[in-house]
Amino acid sequence: METAPTKYPTAALIDGQWITSSRSFAVINPATGAEIAQVPNLGAKETLAAIDAASRALPAWSAKTAKDRAIILKRWFDLVTADTEHLAQLMTAEQGKPLTESRGEVAYGASFIEWFAEEGKRAYGRTIPTTVASRRYITIKQPIGVVAAIAPWNFPIAMITRKVAPALAAGCTIVVKPAEDTPLCALAIAKLALDAGVPPGVFNVVTTMDAPVVGKVLTDDSRVRKLTFTGSTAVGKALYRQCADTVKKLTLELGGNAPLVIFDDANLGQAVAGAMASKYRNAGQTCVCANRILVQAGIYDRFAAALVEAVAKLHVAPGTDARCTIGPLINSDAIAKVETLTADAVGKGAKVLIGGAPNPTGPLFYQPTVLGGITRDMDIVREEIFGPVAALMRFETEAEAVALANDTPFGLAAYLFSQNLSRAWRVAEKLDAGMIGVNDGIFSNEVVPFGGVKESGLGREGAAEGLEEYLETKFICLGAIDA
Ligand code: SIN
């Protein structure tokens, strides 16, 4: 066992108490394969206890003024920000991403806390002109109630704060189930929330390897009024079905198959920088990563050559190495998927322009790869790669690009590169995606709405829309008003 990289608890958090268990599971450093901690493997009983705690804490938390909640959230933001370096080291230890990216993620995660601390003060209702002289119509916004959050491993802090901060700002209480690969960051930020003054029971963390068991308790319980989930489309669909019986409100941030379209009139430097940023961030393990790079025939060869030159400069290493730009993948399933998709593409005629094989640094490292000559019969065109493999597909016309880009049940992010403003606007309107990057490969931040269309999900996170997800609109009719 490596020395535990955390000064924070490795126990679960229910009702302000740190809970241990005789059943536990190991957290593994993907760069070394070493165990870095054991955390409790909780089940149905503890999940119910967490919902009980969240229900008990709800009346007092929701009764606080938005300003009082904001004061606590801002203290939480300050504590997270002040401990950036330790949190970043912890994130790299359990998730693998390069330290520079981990530091960036701590700032990204903290930004949701700061943003929603303020935005909670703007949960405005409306007055509506009346239809009857003796009545007045108003709406007020109220917290939806107890929230369940199921979080992914690829952004172990930001994907939790993007859910917890708006929930708490709105006056909700929450039970979080972090990913089994990355529970330590979740526990660290939960501890900082307690230190900031978040009362017991308002923010609970249930660590488990039995996700279906915990998920069933969270979805079956009628006291849980909202489920927010980031993860695969398959699991999202199952949770959606499970929430039907209690008619919960849902935010689902599911899989993507982002097209990144490069037109002949693109600025080559911008297109390469955008493709690099979108494709290789977090070793290709983001839902918004460019999955299919569609390149118009007139620029294809120049783009492919420039991309290969940029990829050759990436440095594969453990995330703690200062030179690292590509860390390990999260686990052996992730490596197997990348290998299978690459082999399928190559078997059907794709050309390996660079990479195309595991990297000797360790069993979970894969070489940053560019595949040329991708065609529609290849699995890589339909499946989310979630690894550092760029798949280049040639097209001739704008209409063909739009048709290819939209030829997927997913619709999370899409990107396009063109110096022609009319084309950029026209194509942005036609792409079936919740988020479009024009001449830009990374756009996520706290002030803009993040989310997808089609099978990429429901609802939005971040921005004013992200607060709305945790609020109910109540209409009040004030009758018998004397004229
Ligand atoms: C994700 O991959 O789910 C989130 C990516 C982002 O926030 O940019």
Coordinates of N, CA and C in Angstrom, one line a residue, residues 52 100 118 211 246 265 271 333:
D52 N -32.5 9.4 5.4 CA -33.1 9.9 6.7 C -32.4 11.2 7.1
T100 N -1.1 19.3 -13.6 CA -1.5 20.6 -14.1 C -3.0 20.6 -14.3
E118 N -23.7 32.8 -5.2 CA -24.3 34.0 -5.6 C -25.6 33.8 -6.3
A211 N -23.0 -0.2 -6.6 CA -23.7 0.9 -7.2 C -25.2 0.5 -7.4
T246 N -41.6 7.0 -8.7 CA -41.8 8.1 -7.7 C -41.7 9.4 -8.4
D265 N -12.0 26.1 -45.0 CA -11.7 27.5 -44.7 C -11.3 27.7 -43.2
A271 N -7.5 25.0 -35.6 CA -8.1 23.7 -35.7 C -7.3 22.6 -35.0
D333 N -10.5 -2.0 -18.0 CA -11.6 -2.0 -19.0 C -11.4 -0.9 -20.0

